[in-house]
XYZ file of C-alpha atoms in Angstrom:
730
model
C 0.039 0.020 -0.342
C 1.652 3.245 -1.868
C -1.677 5.955 0.226
C -4.241 5.200 2.883
C -6.134 8.241 3.092
C -8.780 8.872 4.760
C -9.601 12.590 4.915
C -12.888 12.476 2.666
C -14.242 10.081 4.788
C -13.798 12.434 7.869
C -16.005 14.994 5.374
C -19.614 12.571 5.221
C -22.675 12.819 7.134
C -22.114 11.085 10.155
C -18.581 10.523 10.839
C -17.449 10.536 13.880
C -13.366 9.698 12.850
C -11.183 7.245 10.808
C -7.731 6.353 11.186
C -5.428 3.960 9.525
C -3.436 1.963 10.203
C -0.640 3.992 10.107
C -2.982 6.390 12.733
C -3.221 4.175 14.801
C 0.224 1.903 15.522
C 1.125 3.441 19.094
C -2.519 1.831 20.337
C -1.560 -1.679 20.151
C 0.941 -3.387 23.067
C 1.737 -6.013 21.259
C 0.775 -8.544 18.269
C -3.179 -10.120 17.605
C -2.670 -13.460 19.533
C -1.747 -16.787 18.493
C -1.517 -18.915 21.877
C -0.049 -22.134 20.373
C 3.297 -21.893 18.522
C 4.857 -25.419 18.387
C 8.383 -24.918 17.159
C 10.621 -23.134 19.255
C 11.446 -21.840 15.962
C 7.965 -20.093 14.399
C 8.054 -17.677 11.908
C 4.833 -15.379 13.828
C 3.954 -12.631 12.317
C 3.156 -9.334 13.775
C -0.601 -9.527 13.235
C -1.545 -5.591 13.006
C -6.149 -4.982 13.697
C -4.310 -2.475 10.927
C -1.805 -3.511 7.803
C 0.192 -0.227 7.947
C 2.263 -1.482 4.720
C 0.487 -4.486 2.919
C -2.175 -6.273 2.187
C -1.605 -9.664 2.459
C -4.401 -11.411 1.546
C -8.593 -10.172 0.629
C -10.138 -9.401 3.741
C -6.856 -7.571 5.076
C -8.344 -4.723 7.798
C -6.404 -1.876 6.200
C -8.773 2.246 7.973
C -11.840 1.804 9.854
C -14.259 4.636 9.662
C -16.376 5.025 12.717
C -19.551 7.392 12.460
C -22.996 7.973 14.238
C -25.193 4.457 11.781
C -23.811 1.577 9.897
C -24.352 3.117 6.494
C -23.459 6.579 6.896
C -19.609 4.501 8.505
C -20.014 1.881 5.330
C -20.995 3.940 3.712
C -17.640 6.840 3.752
C -15.499 4.114 3.861
C -16.350 3.772 0.535
C -14.343 6.886 0.505
C -11.381 6.132 1.955
C -9.168 6.815 -1.100
C -6.320 3.297 -0.682
C -3.228 2.722 -3.538
C -1.810 -0.558 -3.902
C 1.201 -1.803 -6.045
C -0.264 -5.713 -7.137
C 1.736 -8.189 -5.501
C 2.249 -11.319 -6.855
C -0.504 -13.817 -5.201
C -0.294 -17.593 -3.816
C -2.465 -19.414 -2.744
C -1.794 -23.284 -3.162
C 0.210 -24.620 -0.139
C 2.674 -26.646 -1.757
C 3.351 -24.611 -4.327
C 3.883 -21.592 -1.536
C 7.080 -24.176 -0.889
C 8.928 -24.152 -4.046
C 11.864 -22.760 -4.998
C 10.694 -18.671 -6.598
C 7.713 -18.890 -4.815
C 6.327 -15.112 -3.754
C 7.180 -14.543 -0.527
C 4.628 -13.627 1.856
C 6.291 -12.309 5.502
C 9.763 -11.254 4.056
C 10.958 -10.915 7.119
C 11.591 -14.807 6.771
C 12.493 -14.948 3.563
C 10.530 -18.742 3.513
C 7.061 -19.320 2.889
C 7.097 -22.312 5.930
C 6.264 -20.850 9.091
C 7.311 -24.225 10.999
C 7.787 -27.884 10.241
C 6.702 -30.485 13.553
C 7.030 -34.197 14.323
C 6.479 -36.978 15.907
C 7.986 -40.890 16.137
C 7.634 -43.978 17.479
C 8.981 -46.997 16.576
C 11.074 -48.164 14.374
C 8.925 -47.039 10.829
C 11.539 -47.183 8.594
C 12.269 -51.404 8.859
C 8.350 -51.709 9.419
C 8.078 -50.314 5.885
C 11.326 -51.844 4.902
C 9.542 -55.395 5.379
C 5.716 -54.907 4.903
C 4.857 -57.685 2.321
C 1.897 -54.433 1.162
C 2.176 -50.989 1.302
C -0.408 -48.381 0.901
C 0.354 -44.849 -0.531
C -2.592 -42.434 -0.853
C -2.685 -38.417 -0.931
C -5.347 -36.489 -0.011
C -6.238 -32.741 -0.102
C -8.455 -31.163 2.226
C -10.971 -28.230 0.918
C -10.272 -25.008 2.868
C -14.194 -24.627 4.482
C -15.913 -21.620 5.542
C -17.677 -22.083 9.159
C -21.302 -20.571 8.898
C -22.580 -19.875 11.886
C -26.548 -18.776 12.075
C -25.117 -15.787 14.249
C -22.141 -13.544 12.443
C -19.169 -12.251 14.578
C -20.230 -9.094 17.040
C -19.067 -6.444 18.985
C -20.563 -3.402 21.588
C -18.013 -1.439 23.366
C -19.391 0.321 26.628
C -16.673 2.766 27.622
C -16.596 4.527 31.233
C -13.955 6.788 31.629
C -14.686 7.986 34.965
C -13.168 4.916 35.670
C -11.367 3.724 33.024
C -13.296 0.325 32.812
C -15.259 -0.805 29.897
C -17.714 -3.494 29.201
C -17.059 -5.641 26.312
C -19.899 -7.795 24.742
C -18.971 -10.188 21.890
C -20.291 -13.227 19.534
C -17.630 -15.476 21.153
C -16.662 -18.514 22.182
C -13.905 -17.317 24.395
C -14.576 -14.763 26.749
C -11.910 -15.440 29.176
C -9.065 -15.899 26.759
C -10.820 -12.797 24.754
C -10.414 -10.490 28.059
C -6.457 -11.658 29.302
C -5.856 -11.546 25.050
C -7.442 -8.083 24.617
C -5.786 -6.879 27.625
C -2.320 -7.522 26.513
C -3.100 -6.187 22.628
C -4.855 -3.004 23.314
C -2.722 -2.140 27.082
C -6.089 -2.518 28.717
C -5.992 -3.191 32.369
C -7.734 -6.977 33.356
C -9.213 -5.608 36.030
C -10.996 -2.839 34.379
C -11.197 -4.864 31.172
C -15.424 -7.237 31.114
C -16.050 -9.713 28.619
C -19.894 -10.567 28.657
C -20.547 -13.093 25.411
C -24.431 -13.270 25.935
C -25.667 -16.326 24.321
C -24.006 -16.957 21.298
C -25.749 -18.277 17.670
C -22.847 -20.666 16.698
C -18.924 -20.933 16.591
C -17.536 -23.550 15.455
C -14.339 -22.571 16.255
C -14.229 -19.981 14.171
C -15.293 -18.009 17.434
C -12.589 -19.440 18.546
C -10.134 -15.912 17.764
C -9.290 -12.769 19.067
C -9.684 -10.585 16.097
C -9.654 -7.081 14.714
C -12.056 -5.722 15.127
C -12.108 -6.383 19.098
C -9.199 -4.586 19.582
C -10.206 -2.033 16.882
C -13.328 -2.083 19.140
C -11.733 -1.406 22.405
C -8.563 1.062 21.297
C -11.797 3.176 19.431
C -13.886 3.252 22.669
C -11.154 4.492 24.938
C -10.093 6.929 22.688
C -12.987 9.028 21.362
C -14.710 7.707 25.270
C -17.941 6.865 23.457
C -20.136 3.314 22.711
C -18.860 1.720 19.673
C -20.224 -1.485 17.941
C -19.127 -3.750 14.900
C -21.781 -6.621 13.499
C -20.072 -8.525 11.099
C -22.078 -8.658 7.549
C -21.542 -12.188 6.016
C -19.770 -11.919 3.374
C -16.968 -9.834 5.515
C -17.328 -13.297 7.413
C -16.204 -15.381 4.494
C -13.283 -12.859 3.904
C -12.405 -12.112 7.028
C -13.570 -14.530 9.442
C -11.437 -17.465 10.037
C -11.348 -20.593 7.762
C -10.913 -24.273 8.656
C -8.751 -27.201 6.897
C -6.949 -26.344 4.053
C -4.540 -29.411 3.730
C -2.627 -31.870 1.705
C -2.198 -35.641 3.693
C -0.284 -38.485 2.810
C 0.209 -41.399 3.878
C 0.593 -44.448 4.286
C 0.010 -48.292 5.622
C 2.330 -50.799 6.267
C 0.535 -53.741 6.523
C 1.177 -57.998 6.358
C -0.430 -59.599 3.569
C -3.480 -61.067 5.370
C -4.139 -56.429 6.318
C -3.177 -55.909 9.516
C -1.425 -53.041 10.077
C 2.173 -52.619 11.501
C 3.020 -48.915 11.013
C 1.361 -45.561 9.696
C 3.795 -42.853 7.848
C 1.570 -39.381 7.523
C 3.502 -35.974 6.655
C 0.865 -32.809 5.618
C 0.926 -29.994 3.768
C -1.093 -27.322 6.200
C -2.296 -23.505 4.527
C -1.983 -20.913 7.296
C -2.717 -18.407 5.143
C -1.595 -15.139 5.672
C -1.556 -15.182 9.905
C -1.932 -17.014 12.520
C -4.847 -16.673 14.478
C -4.843 -17.750 18.106
C -4.336 -21.722 17.304
C -4.160 -21.613 13.356
C -0.482 -23.478 13.427
C -1.787 -25.906 16.492
C -4.330 -27.241 14.325
C -3.281 -29.771 12.791
C -1.302 -31.372 16.020
C -4.754 -32.050 17.522
C -4.475 -34.705 14.794
C -0.455 -35.677 15.371
C -1.488 -38.442 17.731
C -4.318 -39.910 15.633
C -3.724 -40.625 12.196
C -3.998 -44.828 13.216
C -7.803 -44.243 14.101
C -9.020 -47.138 15.981
C -6.529 -49.006 15.135
C -2.742 -50.971 16.929
C -0.361 -50.240 14.898
C 3.454 -50.491 16.124
C 5.075 -48.075 14.532
C 4.267 -44.665 13.495
C 5.062 -41.221 12.074
C 4.185 -37.692 11.287
C 5.100 -34.709 9.877
C 3.543 -31.747 10.239
C 4.306 -28.223 7.466
C 2.602 -25.486 8.752
C 2.859 -22.688 5.231
C 2.311 -19.567 4.992
C -0.102 -18.535 1.593
C -1.747 -14.824 0.891
C -5.535 -16.533 1.688
C -8.223 -16.063 4.903
C -5.837 -17.172 8.064
C -6.874 -21.129 9.215
C -8.099 -21.034 12.048
C -9.954 -24.661 14.578
C -13.382 -25.882 12.516
C -15.468 -27.929 14.065
C -13.389 -30.748 15.029
C -9.856 -29.170 14.557
C -7.147 -30.902 13.742
C -9.613 -35.017 14.283
C -11.831 -35.086 11.581
C -8.488 -34.822 8.843
C -7.206 -37.853 10.856
C -9.878 -38.985 10.738
C -10.626 -39.165 6.741
C -6.956 -40.133 6.151
C -6.452 -43.822 8.312
C -10.761 -44.414 6.831
C -9.447 -43.418 2.977
C -6.861 -45.078 3.796
C -7.595 -48.257 4.841
C -9.927 -48.751 2.473
C -7.553 -48.327 0.134
C -5.170 -51.729 1.997
C -9.124 -53.446 2.486
C -9.121 -52.551 -1.683
C -5.992 -53.837 -1.727
C -5.586 -56.767 -0.069
C -9.628 -58.762 -1.021
C -10.981 -57.939 1.737
C -14.156 -56.303 2.573
C -13.802 -52.904 4.221
C -15.558 -53.692 8.299
C -12.698 -57.560 8.230
C -9.998 -55.041 8.074
C -11.194 -53.101 10.249
C -11.654 -55.899 12.906
C -8.157 -57.697 11.843
C -6.858 -53.841 13.414
C -9.318 -52.675 15.848
C -7.390 -51.364 19.532
C -7.841 -53.422 22.577
C -7.852 -54.145 26.277
C -8.058 -50.546 27.605
C -6.576 -48.299 28.943
C -4.671 -49.022 26.019
C -1.343 -46.734 24.912
C -1.654 -46.337 21.215
C 2.221 -45.659 19.138
C 1.774 -42.083 18.869
C 2.154 -42.070 22.953
C -0.255 -41.649 24.610
C -3.243 -43.241 26.171
C -7.259 -44.656 25.181
C -8.807 -44.573 28.621
C -11.782 -46.660 27.677
C -13.640 -48.757 24.618
C -15.226 -51.748 22.892
C -14.704 -50.770 18.838
C -16.442 -54.241 17.582
C -19.796 -53.215 20.410
C -20.481 -50.214 17.852
C -18.994 -52.005 15.053
C -21.805 -54.896 15.368
C -24.522 -52.464 16.482
C -24.293 -50.304 12.986
C -24.192 -53.504 10.730
C -27.334 -55.052 12.752
C -28.814 -51.471 12.283
C -27.570 -51.022 9.227
C -28.680 -53.940 7.875
C -25.800 -54.212 5.952
C -26.398 -58.043 3.750
C -29.032 -57.011 2.792
C -27.452 -53.166 1.223
C -24.702 -55.221 -0.243
C -26.868 -57.779 -1.569
C -28.951 -54.264 -3.824
C -25.695 -53.181 -4.690
C -24.547 -57.000 -6.152
C -27.974 -56.478 -7.810
C -28.082 -53.303 -9.749
C -24.281 -54.144 -10.783
C -25.442 -56.963 -11.750
C -27.980 -55.869 -14.260
C -25.510 -52.506 -15.584
C -27.636 -50.293 -13.159
C -26.842 -46.828 -14.280
C -27.351 -45.825 -9.843
C -25.047 -47.098 -8.817
C -24.269 -48.061 -4.864
C -22.113 -47.276 -2.302
C -21.222 -48.085 1.089
C -19.125 -46.033 2.743
C -17.389 -47.687 7.170
C -15.835 -44.567 9.360
C -14.608 -46.486 12.652
C -13.020 -43.483 14.475
C -11.657 -42.745 17.952
C -11.576 -39.518 18.935
C -9.844 -37.039 21.749
C -11.780 -34.459 23.614
C -11.293 -32.606 26.114
C -8.337 -30.972 25.211
C -6.670 -31.479 28.173
C -4.399 -31.686 31.092
C -2.943 -28.763 31.720
C 0.344 -30.692 31.353
C 0.667 -32.468 27.892
C -0.841 -28.399 26.966
C 2.475 -26.913 28.037
C 4.590 -29.783 26.403
C 3.423 -29.495 23.308
C 3.531 -25.867 23.899
C 0.003 -24.374 24.695
C 0.096 -21.905 25.503
C -2.903 -21.815 28.031
C -4.601 -24.229 30.234
C -7.334 -27.212 29.675
C -8.820 -26.715 33.359
C -12.482 -25.435 34.223
C -13.876 -23.887 36.978
C -17.496 -23.547 39.093
C -18.994 -22.143 41.495
C -22.329 -22.790 42.746
C -24.204 -20.993 45.422
C -27.219 -21.802 47.165
C -29.399 -18.198 47.775
C -31.383 -18.661 51.217
C -35.110 -18.850 48.838
C -33.504 -22.389 47.738
C -32.895 -21.622 44.236
C -29.482 -22.138 43.160
C -26.770 -20.125 41.287
C -24.353 -22.228 39.134
C -21.502 -19.972 37.460
C -19.407 -21.587 34.838
C -16.222 -20.950 33.439
C -17.199 -22.418 30.080
C -19.267 -20.531 27.824
C -22.313 -22.012 25.106
C -22.984 -21.067 21.960
C -25.290 -24.278 21.079
C -23.560 -26.785 23.352
C -27.243 -26.580 26.117
C -25.039 -26.350 28.878
C -27.790 -24.550 31.047
C -30.332 -28.326 30.143
C -26.900 -30.765 30.808
C -24.932 -28.979 33.906
C -28.768 -27.424 35.222
C -29.097 -31.093 35.133
C -25.684 -32.524 37.054
C -26.669 -30.164 39.437
C -30.681 -31.023 39.963
C -29.570 -35.098 40.485
C -26.932 -33.966 42.766
C -28.998 -31.436 44.920
C -32.599 -32.630 45.008
C -33.522 -29.696 43.409
C -35.688 -29.295 40.773
C -34.738 -27.760 37.096
C -36.376 -24.069 37.194
C -34.608 -23.269 40.624
C -31.446 -23.413 39.193
C -29.755 -20.388 37.340
C -26.824 -21.375 35.393
C -24.800 -18.579 34.833
C -21.398 -18.076 31.704
C -19.943 -16.018 29.246
C -19.338 -12.620 31.997
C -16.476 -12.026 33.053
C -17.407 -10.297 36.511
C -19.630 -12.454 37.195
C -17.563 -16.494 36.261
C -15.201 -17.707 37.553
C -12.050 -17.587 35.556
C -12.532 -20.632 32.831
C -10.973 -21.861 29.744
C -14.458 -21.602 27.931
C -16.277 -23.919 24.861
C -14.033 -25.751 22.308
C -12.579 -28.472 21.788
C -15.462 -30.622 22.995
C -13.984 -30.027 26.318
C -17.093 -28.711 28.598
C -18.851 -31.853 30.037
C -15.719 -32.891 29.926
C -13.434 -30.281 31.813
C -15.955 -28.707 33.315
C -19.031 -30.058 34.159
C -17.205 -32.491 35.750
C -15.536 -29.220 38.043
C -19.928 -28.315 38.186
C -20.630 -32.283 39.368
C -17.523 -31.998 42.410
C -18.406 -28.257 43.126
C -22.086 -29.948 44.160
C -20.477 -32.949 45.812
C -18.583 -30.293 47.963
C -21.723 -28.511 48.290
C -23.299 -32.444 49.662
C -20.210 -32.592 52.525
C -20.144 -28.598 54.001
C -25.094 -29.008 54.309
C -24.130 -32.981 56.256
C -21.937 -31.497 58.725
C -24.774 -29.074 59.286
C -27.310 -31.486 59.011
C -25.311 -33.320 61.582
C -24.859 -31.314 63.800
C -28.971 -29.670 63.764
C -29.590 -33.567 63.781
C -27.442 -34.535 66.421
C -25.978 -37.688 65.080
C -22.545 -38.166 63.286
C -21.915 -37.929 60.056
C -21.569 -41.269 59.216
C -24.898 -42.183 60.498
C -26.628 -39.638 57.970
C -28.736 -40.715 54.904
C -28.670 -38.812 51.850
C -31.139 -39.384 48.658
C -32.910 -36.774 46.121
C -31.580 -33.833 48.107
C -33.311 -35.255 51.718
C -30.659 -36.194 54.333
C -32.230 -39.009 57.509
C -31.073 -39.798 60.552
C -33.456 -41.455 62.882
C -36.231 -40.047 62.472
C -35.229 -36.587 61.753
C -34.918 -35.028 58.133
C -33.115 -31.565 56.464
C -33.702 -31.139 53.149
C -30.360 -29.090 51.224
C -32.859 -25.723 50.864
C -33.352 -26.413 55.182
C -29.847 -26.156 55.311
C -29.195 -23.494 52.824
C -31.464 -20.954 54.902
C -30.155 -22.068 58.384
C -26.582 -21.498 56.555
C -27.690 -18.007 55.695
C -28.617 -17.429 58.951
C -25.879 -18.648 60.341
C -27.616 -19.990 63.702
C -26.843 -22.831 64.550
C -23.989 -24.186 62.565
C -21.339 -26.321 63.678
C -18.588 -24.699 65.639
C -15.943 -23.010 63.316
C -17.866 -22.731 59.690
C -18.500 -20.263 57.885
C -21.760 -18.885 56.736
C -23.298 -19.751 53.357
C -23.607 -22.604 50.670
C -21.447 -22.691 48.142
C -18.268 -24.304 46.665
C -16.408 -24.491 43.744
C -13.615 -26.426 42.118
C -11.196 -26.574 39.174
C -10.763 -29.541 38.211
C -7.563 -30.036 35.467
C -8.329 -33.865 34.167
C -5.214 -36.527 33.832
C -5.540 -37.113 30.246
C -8.150 -36.606 27.631
C -11.209 -38.468 27.254
C -11.039 -40.511 24.068
C -14.883 -41.617 22.391
C -15.410 -43.660 18.948
C -18.004 -44.994 16.713
C -18.958 -45.994 14.188
C -20.709 -44.328 10.876
C -21.518 -45.767 8.066
C -23.135 -43.174 5.255
C -24.776 -45.174 2.091
C -24.721 -43.386 -1.367
C -26.415 -43.277 -4.422
C -24.646 -42.530 -6.872
C -26.131 -41.689 -10.531
C -23.200 -42.352 -13.301
C -24.883 -40.234 -16.092
C -24.723 -36.872 -14.209
C -22.899 -37.238 -12.029
C -24.986 -36.781 -9.083
C -24.712 -38.308 -5.600
C -28.370 -39.067 -2.792
C -27.248 -39.424 0.430
C -29.405 -41.689 0.612
C -28.368 -43.991 4.268
C -26.654 -42.507 7.189
C -26.024 -44.807 10.801
C -24.580 -43.377 13.281
C -23.831 -45.873 16.703
C -21.244 -42.880 18.835
C -19.721 -44.145 22.531
C -19.193 -41.524 23.920
C -19.218 -42.598 27.142
C -22.168 -41.417 30.484
C -24.514 -39.373 28.205
C -26.772 -36.911 30.576
C -28.944 -36.108 27.828
C -29.935 -38.593 25.413
C -32.369 -35.233 23.030
C -29.155 -32.810 23.470
C -26.766 -35.430 21.807
C -28.729 -36.447 19.286
C -28.558 -32.516 18.645
C -25.255 -32.896 18.113
C -24.217 -35.667 16.123
C -26.862 -34.281 13.808
C -25.171 -30.995 13.193
C -22.244 -32.562 13.599
C -22.795 -34.603 10.489
C -23.954 -32.972 8.533
C -21.264 -30.598 8.692
C -19.132 -33.700 7.965
C -21.305 -34.435 4.729
C -21.264 -31.086 3.558
C -17.733 -31.471 3.085
C -17.208 -34.242 1.587
C -20.744 -33.416 -0.950
C -20.477 -29.580 -1.323
C -18.846 -27.117 0.687
C -15.042 -25.970 -0.610
C -13.815 -21.450 -0.644
C -11.823 -20.963 -4.118
C -9.366 -18.505 -4.851
C -7.916 -17.343 -8.816
C -4.659 -17.152 -8.436
C -4.766 -13.618 -7.259
C -5.975 -14.328 -4.842
C -9.544 -12.773 -4.925
C -11.941 -15.102 -2.676
C -14.291 -16.545 -5.726
C -16.866 -18.209 -4.104
C -17.664 -15.450 -1.355
C -21.279 -15.972 -0.438
C -24.060 -18.449 -0.594
C -24.736 -17.910 -3.432
C -21.933 -20.699 -4.704
C -20.958 -21.570 -1.365
C -22.762 -24.373 -1.023
C -24.334 -24.938 2.664
C -26.295 -27.593 2.681
C -29.902 -27.694 4.975
C -31.877 -30.418 6.369
C -33.559 -30.589 2.392
C -29.538 -32.497 1.819
C -29.424 -35.330 4.207
C -31.783 -37.976 5.346
C -33.195 -39.049 8.753
C -29.693 -39.676 10.387
C -29.839 -43.362 12.270
C -28.706 -43.485 15.513
C -27.083 -45.383 18.260
C -25.214 -45.871 20.603
C -23.117 -48.256 22.400
C -21.317 -47.917 26.735
C -17.560 -47.380 27.608
C -18.238 -45.109 30.785
C -13.888 -43.317 30.886
C -12.299 -43.840 33.269
C -10.561 -40.249 33.534
C -14.021 -38.630 35.563
C -17.141 -39.830 37.883
C -19.283 -39.292 35.629
C -17.958 -40.713 32.598
C -18.205 -39.498 29.787
C -15.915 -38.207 26.843
C -18.073 -35.642 25.241
C -19.425 -35.851 21.856
C -19.562 -32.099 20.340
C -17.244 -33.593 17.493
C -18.383 -36.739 16.968
C -20.287 -36.576 13.823
C -18.062 -34.406 11.932
C -15.484 -36.135 12.130
C -17.538 -39.203 11.422
C -18.198 -38.708 8.230
C -16.798 -37.685 5.687
C -14.877 -40.312 5.355
C -17.473 -42.554 5.314
C -19.423 -40.941 2.869
C -16.879 -40.355 0.858
C -15.733 -44.185 1.410
C -19.060 -44.779 -0.204
C -18.512 -42.225 -2.553
C -15.450 -44.659 -3.710
C -17.330 -47.899 -2.636
C -19.795 -46.458 -4.895
C -18.544 -46.613 -8.471
C -15.479 -48.629 -7.822
C -16.240 -51.236 -10.449
C -15.780 -48.746 -12.492
C -13.075 -48.417 -12.017
C -12.448 -45.494 -9.322
C -10.935 -45.178 -5.942
C -10.681 -41.815 -5.627
C -12.056 -38.161 -5.868
C -10.729 -35.094 -4.568
C -13.638 -33.020 -2.053
C -15.773 -32.136 -2.245
C -17.580 -35.012 -4.690
C -19.149 -32.677 -6.767
C -21.846 -33.944 -10.051
C -18.857 -32.803 -12.377
C -16.356 -34.059 -10.342
C -18.218 -37.227 -10.200
C -18.931 -37.640 -14.475
C -15.348 -36.496 -15.079
C -13.840 -39.149 -13.200
C -16.763 -42.091 -13.991
C -16.030 -40.971 -18.106
C -12.151 -40.300 -17.986
C -12.464 -44.638 -16.029
C -14.114 -45.738 -19.361
C -12.261 -43.683 -22.401
């Protein structure tokens, strides 16, 4: 950029102020944050809320205009004069690593952000001795999150005290408060962040964005409330994207199909900058490229690459859908190579005897993979569908049927803190809860997680109601307000129930422990003489409810010596291990080989998410997750042209499915409780997305395998499918 002139905008009706990046350069105390630098030598560019030298992707902010109304601000922004000198674009991560490729950040002299490796066992020996080697290359296309509610921020300044309150459509109010304090210099104690009921996130709101930092600085600078609400077009350009990686995976196996070793190599597009966890997202799948299968040697390598595109970051599943896709596609390729049914090859390789330390080094807590596979096969009536497939092929039907499996393994919780520290993640994995009985018997539950569609108010109230013997309508779950709730680590990575929910459970236990002491004192019995059930203590014909005890704890007229008044307890939970959901998903597709159209006609999902707190909530999470995973397989793709312009800049040409595009899902469940927490829960928010993409693509390839098609890039659009069929036929 040679010139950024905001002067014309200042003359527009209603304009209060306008600033370029240079005008606000002194306001920033730090770069926009990246909390996960995988290696000591990770290249981290300075990420300013407004750029001052180069616009490195279409969507990079160059100026800000503040006006009395949104319309006036938008009209005035059109008057800002920016002179650009065109720079060459590089949108493909592999091309970005080639000699002579345009460099996104001149300071580094390379587009490589980092290379991270994980290895265990003698991989070279296993491949050298292997009877069968499978080598596959898969492309994870770039995706755009589409939460129902766009991003938005409102900041109210209080000039007399220097305090600021920010309302933001964010997944991470607590993390946002810490990091925005660092970026803007607003003291953390004077910054309140509120995330009200947020309409979806899927990882896109697991970030601290330029607009939040700008709103804080402008409110402080102007002494006036500041509001910004994203348009859908702005969201497509400047809110993070997901996936975008090239995967190379190799399996070393015996002639029977027993896998001995896995080797995976990723080339991942970071985009132009590092958002909150951009470099770490591929690492969340680093341990899972062997999937639910028992191998003795393992090698993983990932290279992050800068490109002139919107930054990527966590998108529902974050690294784990990518890993599952690679291993599940590869294991089907192995089945074809050794001439076995994909069900048989999976059974041959399943992990068993839990807890089980897998080759990549982590310990899987519990599971019974044969059980959920058996349940899914029964729900599908597998033999009948295979029979239909065979009959169609025998009569040369132009509509082929395919069956695709995904027997996934997921690690949930993004904890414990000690492991996060070992992999250089810049935050902990713990979470906190406080439970408070009010004198009238109402219960307040204050949590450190922050829901945006996960039903925390339902499930957490259910946990508390079961333990304290109060009705749901007497429980208030408070979240997303840093001035009210305990410090927490927010919501992402399917961690809310497995970490935050356990903090709630343990805090409720402490309430019961204190109430027991009060009940024993007032009933004049020993604590061990009390029976407790449904919020009621009984002994020797006497009884006290938790509500009665709460009132007496408030009056404090008759408490045990040395006991503090009130009935309130807090707990901070940091798990000892991840939790490990698993399951079998089966997709059945029908493909019109004359048009390439793919119809998903059945979808069966049997998941083991540990103990289920609320079946309806679990089903809802699976429905949404599966739909997003199916969308990656069949419809969604963010496309850039060679000059770095986003072609799919709206829902006109970025295809987001509705309920009409998917069948009714057939759900089942098995249960192996997790031993890592007292509730035995494992997490469910991302399982559907993790499993479904591979299941659908395996079904597409299975449908076309008799015609010689062994691979199709995602999304499997009618044109791609039609071309694949015609190319093989010719």
